Amino acid sequence: MLPDLSDYKWIVPDFIWELDEHIDFEKLSKALPDAEDLAKLLPDFDKIGESLSSLKGFFSPGSQGDTAFRATDQGYENDKQYKKVSDKEKIDQLQEELLHTQLKYQRILERLEKENKELRKLVLQKDDKGIHQRNLKKSLIDMYSEVLDILSDYDASYNTQDHLPRVVVVGDQSAGKTSVLEMIAQARIFPRGSGEMMTRSPVKVTLSEGPHHVALFKDSSREFDLTKEEDLAALRNEIEIRMRKSVKEGCTVSAETISLNVKGPGLQRMVLVDLPGVISTVTSGMAPDTKDTIFSISKAYMQNPNAIILCIQDGSVDAERSIVTDLVSQMDPHGKRTIFVLTKVDLAEKNVSSPNRIQQIIEGKLFPMKALGYFAVVTGKGNSSESIESIKEYEEEFFQNSKLLKTCMLKAHQVTTRNLSLAVSDCFWKMVRESVEQQADAFKATRFNLETEWKNNYPRLRELDRNELFEKAKNEILDEVISLSQVTPKHWEEILQKTLWERVSTHVIENIYLPAAQATNSGTFNTTVDIKLKQWTDKQLPNKAVEVAWETLQEEFSHFMTEKKGKEHDDIFDKLKQAVKEESIKRHKWNERAEDSLRVIQHNTLEDRSISDKQQWDAAIHFMEDTLQSRLKDTESVIEDMVGPDWKKRWLYWVGRTKEQNIRNETKNELEKMIKCNEDHAAYLANDEVTTVRKNLEAKGVAVDPCLIKDTWHQVYRRHFLRTALSHCNLCRRGFYYYQRHFVDSELECNDVVLFWRIQRMLAITANTLRQQLTNTEVRRLEKNVKEVLEDFAEDSDKKVKLLTGKRVQLAEDLKKVREIQEKLEAFIEALHQEK
């Protein structure tokens, strides 16, 4: 009736079937006794039956042994009941012993890990001091964190997405996300608040092992000692400041990531991202889009197929009030990369009437989400001043006495943040090993595409990224600034003298020369000139001269900055150069004492009237003549615009005069007649003369306003005066001899020539003084300002992005980033294989 076991021979080890080769079963069977011999050894069952029947008679009812039997039977029942009770106690006792044994080994394990941590700390400190005389390689987690930092700055163009693993910590607001993260990091590093939103932007925390428990930001060299309370407070304050800075005006949260590295002995190596807590309602003081923004930030991190989702659920509140579980189940419906953590289990055990409810939460039966693992932790008693060590002790003490472990609702490996940290770290590195090579291949393909695009579009240009282009532009700008110091003194003085005269010539002619020329004798002329020159020097001239010098410096600087250098000119720098020029000019201020020294020089120069030789006299004549001719030409142009075209232009160009121009023309003719009658007429018309001219025009049928007569007279008299002055200038060409004799016994007086000589000499000396100030001081100060502006721009990434733009720049930036990411990923993969 036995079944055929030939199909199950594979279950039996091979050596069983080979026993007959080593053991002779025939000899063994002969050595055994026969069946008859064995029968003799068996007991006599007949005699045993007789003995039992006699015993039965003894215990039959009414016999002497009846009372004894009943007493024995009652004792047997009591013993049976006692055995049942003792079995139950024995089971409880065994469970208690098992729990104590688990906790005992847990403590032994923790003690050994602590000793190992201290030993590793000593080893790392020795390495840090260089005792072993070897260079420590960068840790794996630091290499990986660098890759993530570069990726966060990289503009993900060309459909290259960041799918590298990181642990994303999500949960409802005040669910205890930050507390869990602090327990894993073993330091109170995050800002705290009672009920208010404290995590306003994602915080990437890179945990790594090191000899000292310190924290530092990615963009800062300052280390915060996490064993000192003042450094912890400073770190929390710095994180809060960075969060508030990252939040734009009118917003509550920001998507900008803050990168923090935490090192310490015994820390599990991993990268965690703490996200703002998910909220159900936007409260007062929050931006209207806060809820949607938090959801979008959370989804952006969780939709990464290789991200590990650490879902934090507050155990002290009803599970039905949770929002984050629905969000997590949408992102990871099969729970292949989700770890569920129930916080505040101590409060949950006190408040929940049914302990089975906690077990249902832990096992995921109350939520639609699935998870890789379920953990229960205690993050303190709710006191923000608690230390990490005191929280650990409280957590261990709670679970040691908790019914959750005693009743086997939870297993020992599912409790405490230490076990959670180990599980998350293992899961993180498993995900990294599975996905990092695939990501490296994706970036390799992206690099090939970008390099091909560059070769097709810019075959003769180097691949310079934004920083390299800025350095190249910086060198060009500094070279152009240095070119200012190579401008010749003669060039500076010519430009300064010409520009200054263009600025002051109108004042000299209108406010000094014309009023003085109305004098009837040379004494009055010279007195008027001296008074007006002194007033001009005291109030206006030095300031005007400094303005001219500053504008000249700007023009020369702009000329060098904007000058195109043929084929070598790169227009990609134009916007940057313009911005540097404008900012440098804005910062530059002329030396305040320059005006005072210049005023003294100009005053002394204008007081000198002694022309030493004929050459200077002729130069003054030439200067005066050029000035008067230029003014006469301008005046004739104004008169032509007033009266319209003459008869020749009207016939040649077939143009006519307007009604106003006809009136102006008639007025001009009438005023010219008046000047012919009196060539020494004063510069201003008397009221009776205005009336006479108006009546003469009315007699011709021309109605004219007195203001129009005076306005026309100003230009007509000005032309007459300039013509007269020019003819007088020609007469004074031979007047140097009479000047040396102070015009004694001579009807020729050339005081106006002396005036123009004084002006010309003042212009030359002022130009020379300004040139010295430019070359000795101002050019160097401008060069210093340019360097400061370039240094400020170099530190301002946003400014560089704004000023260095275009497809070429962006392509080079993407190419540099992708190469850097690929190289770091390859180095990381190599180090990962070596460690494995």
PDB file of C-alpha atoms in Angstrom, residues 537-636:
ATOM      1  CA  THR A 537      35.851 131.855 -12.318  1.00  0.00           C
ATOM      2  CA  ASP A 538      34.429 131.900  -8.798  1.00  0.00           C
ATOM      3  CA  LYS A 539      31.075 130.363  -9.635  1.00  0.00           C
ATOM      4  CA  GLN A 540      30.968 128.379 -12.859  1.00  0.00           C
ATOM      5  CA  LEU A 541      34.241 127.805 -14.676  1.00  0.00           C
ATOM      6  CA  PRO A 542      35.951 125.177 -12.398  1.00  0.00           C
ATOM      7  CA  ASN A 543      32.792 123.093 -12.126  1.00  0.00           C
ATOM      8  CA  LYS A 544      32.236 123.274 -15.873  1.00  0.00           C
ATOM      9  CA  ALA A 545      35.867 122.265 -16.492  1.00  0.00           C
ATOM     10  CA  VAL A 546      35.579 119.188 -14.233  1.00  0.00           C
ATOM     11  CA  GLU A 547      32.327 118.197 -15.954  1.00  0.00           C
ATOM     12  CA  VAL A 548      34.069 118.437 -19.319  1.00  0.00           C
ATOM     13  CA  ALA A 549      37.009 116.335 -18.095  1.00  0.00           C
ATOM     14  CA  TRP A 550      34.691 113.650 -16.675  1.00  0.00           C
ATOM     15  CA  GLU A 551      32.638 113.500 -19.874  1.00  0.00           C
ATOM     16  CA  THR A 552      35.830 113.321 -21.933  1.00  0.00           C
ATOM     17  CA  LEU A 553      37.053 110.403 -19.845  1.00  0.00           C
ATOM     18  CA  GLN A 554      33.699 108.667 -20.313  1.00  0.00           C
ATOM     19  CA  GLU A 555      33.793 109.196 -24.078  1.00  0.00           C
ATOM     20  CA  GLU A 556      37.316 107.833 -24.378  1.00  0.00           C
ATOM     21  CA  PHE A 557      36.458 104.879 -22.130  1.00  0.00           C
ATOM     22  CA  SER A 558      33.322 104.163 -24.170  1.00  0.00           C
ATOM     23  CA  HIS A 559      35.302 104.441 -27.375  1.00  0.00           C
ATOM     24  CA  PHE A 560      37.751 101.765 -26.250  1.00  0.00           C
ATOM     25  CA  MET A 561      34.974  99.548 -24.885  1.00  0.00           C
ATOM     26  CA  THR A 562      32.745  99.657 -27.957  1.00  0.00           C
ATOM     27  CA  GLU A 563      35.424  99.719 -30.629  1.00  0.00           C
ATOM     28  CA  LYS A 564      35.081  96.714 -32.915  1.00  0.00           C
ATOM     29  CA  LYS A 565      38.313  94.861 -33.580  1.00  0.00           C
ATOM     30  CA  GLY A 566      37.635  93.484 -37.021  1.00  0.00           C
ATOM     31  CA  LYS A 567      37.159  89.740 -37.360  1.00  0.00           C
ATOM     32  CA  GLU A 568      38.230  89.119 -33.740  1.00  0.00           C
ATOM     33  CA  HIS A 569      35.267  91.062 -32.415  1.00  0.00           C
ATOM     34  CA  ASP A 570      32.792  88.850 -30.538  1.00  0.00           C
ATOM     35  CA  ASP A 571      29.407  90.526 -30.198  1.00  0.00           C
ATOM     36  CA  ILE A 572      28.443  88.118 -27.413  1.00  0.00           C
ATOM     37  CA  PHE A 573      30.382  90.404 -25.029  1.00  0.00           C
ATOM     38  CA  ASP A 574      28.664  93.654 -26.063  1.00  0.00           C
ATOM     39  CA  LYS A 575      25.923  93.545 -23.437  1.00  0.00           C
ATOM     40  CA  LEU A 576      28.395  92.695 -20.678  1.00  0.00           C
ATOM     41  CA  LYS A 577      30.803  95.464 -21.702  1.00  0.00           C
ATOM     42  CA  GLN A 578      27.980  97.983 -21.800  1.00  0.00           C
ATOM     43  CA  ALA A 579      26.850  96.982 -18.311  1.00  0.00           C
ATOM     44  CA  VAL A 580      30.407  97.159 -16.931  1.00  0.00           C
ATOM     45  CA  LYS A 581      30.911 100.583 -18.507  1.00  0.00           C
ATOM     46  CA  GLU A 582      27.673 101.983 -17.106  1.00  0.00           C
ATOM     47  CA  GLU A 583      28.231 100.576 -13.610  1.00  0.00           C
ATOM     48  CA  SER A 584      31.860 101.770 -13.501  1.00  0.00           C
ATOM     49  CA  ILE A 585      30.897 105.277 -14.587  1.00  0.00           C
ATOM     50  CA  LYS A 586      28.067 105.286 -12.048  1.00  0.00           C
ATOM     51  CA  ARG A 587      30.481 104.420  -9.237  1.00  0.00           C
ATOM     52  CA  HIS A 588      33.195 106.858 -10.289  1.00  0.00           C
ATOM     53  CA  LYS A 589      33.323 110.258  -8.625  1.00  0.00           C
ATOM     54  CA  TRP A 590      35.820 112.986  -9.496  1.00  0.00           C
ATOM     55  CA  ASN A 591      38.167 114.134  -6.772  1.00  0.00           C
ATOM     56  CA  GLU A 592      36.307 116.816  -4.775  1.00  0.00           C
ATOM     57  CA  ARG A 593      39.455 118.911  -4.223  1.00  0.00           C
ATOM     58  CA  ALA A 594      40.075 119.181  -7.962  1.00  0.00           C
ATOM     59  CA  GLU A 595      37.716 122.172  -8.321  1.00  0.00           C
ATOM     60  CA  ASP A 596      39.432 124.197  -5.592  1.00  0.00           C
ATOM     61  CA  SER A 597      42.917 123.810  -7.025  1.00  0.00           C
ATOM     62  CA  LEU A 598      41.567 124.433 -10.519  1.00  0.00           C
ATOM     63  CA  ARG A 599      39.831 127.652  -9.432  1.00  0.00           C
ATOM     64  CA  VAL A 600      43.092 129.130  -8.139  1.00  0.00           C
ATOM     65  CA  ILE A 601      44.965 128.223 -11.335  1.00  0.00           C
ATOM     66  CA  GLN A 602      42.254 129.680 -13.591  1.00  0.00           C
ATOM     67  CA  HIS A 603      41.961 132.874 -11.546  1.00  0.00           C
ATOM     68  CA  ASN A 604      45.724 133.503 -11.701  1.00  0.00           C
ATOM     69  CA  THR A 605      45.824 132.735 -15.419  1.00  0.00           C
ATOM     70  CA  LEU A 606      43.007 135.135 -16.330  1.00  0.00           C
ATOM     71  CA  GLU A 607      44.605 137.972 -14.374  1.00  0.00           C
ATOM     72  CA  ASP A 608      47.676 137.884 -16.628  1.00  0.00           C
ATOM     73  CA  ARG A 609      47.375 140.302 -19.620  1.00  0.00           C
ATOM     74  CA  SER A 610      50.969 140.402 -20.834  1.00  0.00           C
ATOM     75  CA  ILE A 611      51.434 138.867 -24.270  1.00  0.00           C
ATOM     76  CA  SER A 612      55.148 138.152 -24.509  1.00  0.00           C
ATOM     77  CA  ASP A 613      55.736 137.724 -28.251  1.00  0.00           C
ATOM     78  CA  LYS A 614      54.273 138.197 -31.709  1.00  0.00           C
ATOM     79  CA  GLN A 615      53.589 134.468 -32.078  1.00  0.00           C
ATOM     80  CA  GLN A 616      51.183 134.525 -29.120  1.00  0.00           C
ATOM     81  CA  TRP A 617      49.551 137.666 -30.517  1.00  0.00           C
ATOM     82  CA  ASP A 618      48.977 136.040 -33.890  1.00  0.00           C
ATOM     83  CA  ALA A 619      47.607 132.910 -32.186  1.00  0.00           C
ATOM     84  CA  ALA A 620      45.124 135.055 -30.236  1.00  0.00           C
ATOM     85  CA  ILE A 621      44.093 136.853 -33.477  1.00  0.00           C
ATOM     86  CA  HIS A 622      43.556 133.503 -35.166  1.00  0.00           C
ATOM     87  CA  PHE A 623      41.564 132.168 -32.205  1.00  0.00           C
ATOM     88  CA  MET A 624      39.407 135.305 -32.104  1.00  0.00           C
ATOM     89  CA  GLU A 625      38.812 135.245 -35.836  1.00  0.00           C
ATOM     90  CA  ASP A 626      37.785 131.564 -35.849  1.00  0.00           C
ATOM     91  CA  THR A 627      35.432 132.153 -32.960  1.00  0.00           C
ATOM     92  CA  LEU A 628      33.797 135.223 -34.522  1.00  0.00           C
ATOM     93  CA  GLN A 629      33.413 133.561 -37.924  1.00  0.00           C
ATOM     94  CA  SER A 630      31.819 130.512 -36.332  1.00  0.00           C
ATOM     95  CA  ARG A 631      29.405 132.747 -34.390  1.00  0.00           C
ATOM     96  CA  LEU A 632      28.634 134.830 -37.490  1.00  0.00           C
ATOM     97  CA  LYS A 633      27.845 131.713 -39.469  1.00  0.00           C
ATOM     98  CA  ASP A 634      25.476 130.503 -36.739  1.00  0.00           C
ATOM     99  CA  THR A 635      23.788 133.937 -36.576  1.00  0.00           C
ATOM    100  CA  GLU A 636      23.267 134.104 -40.343  1.00  0.00           C
TER     101      GLU A 636
END
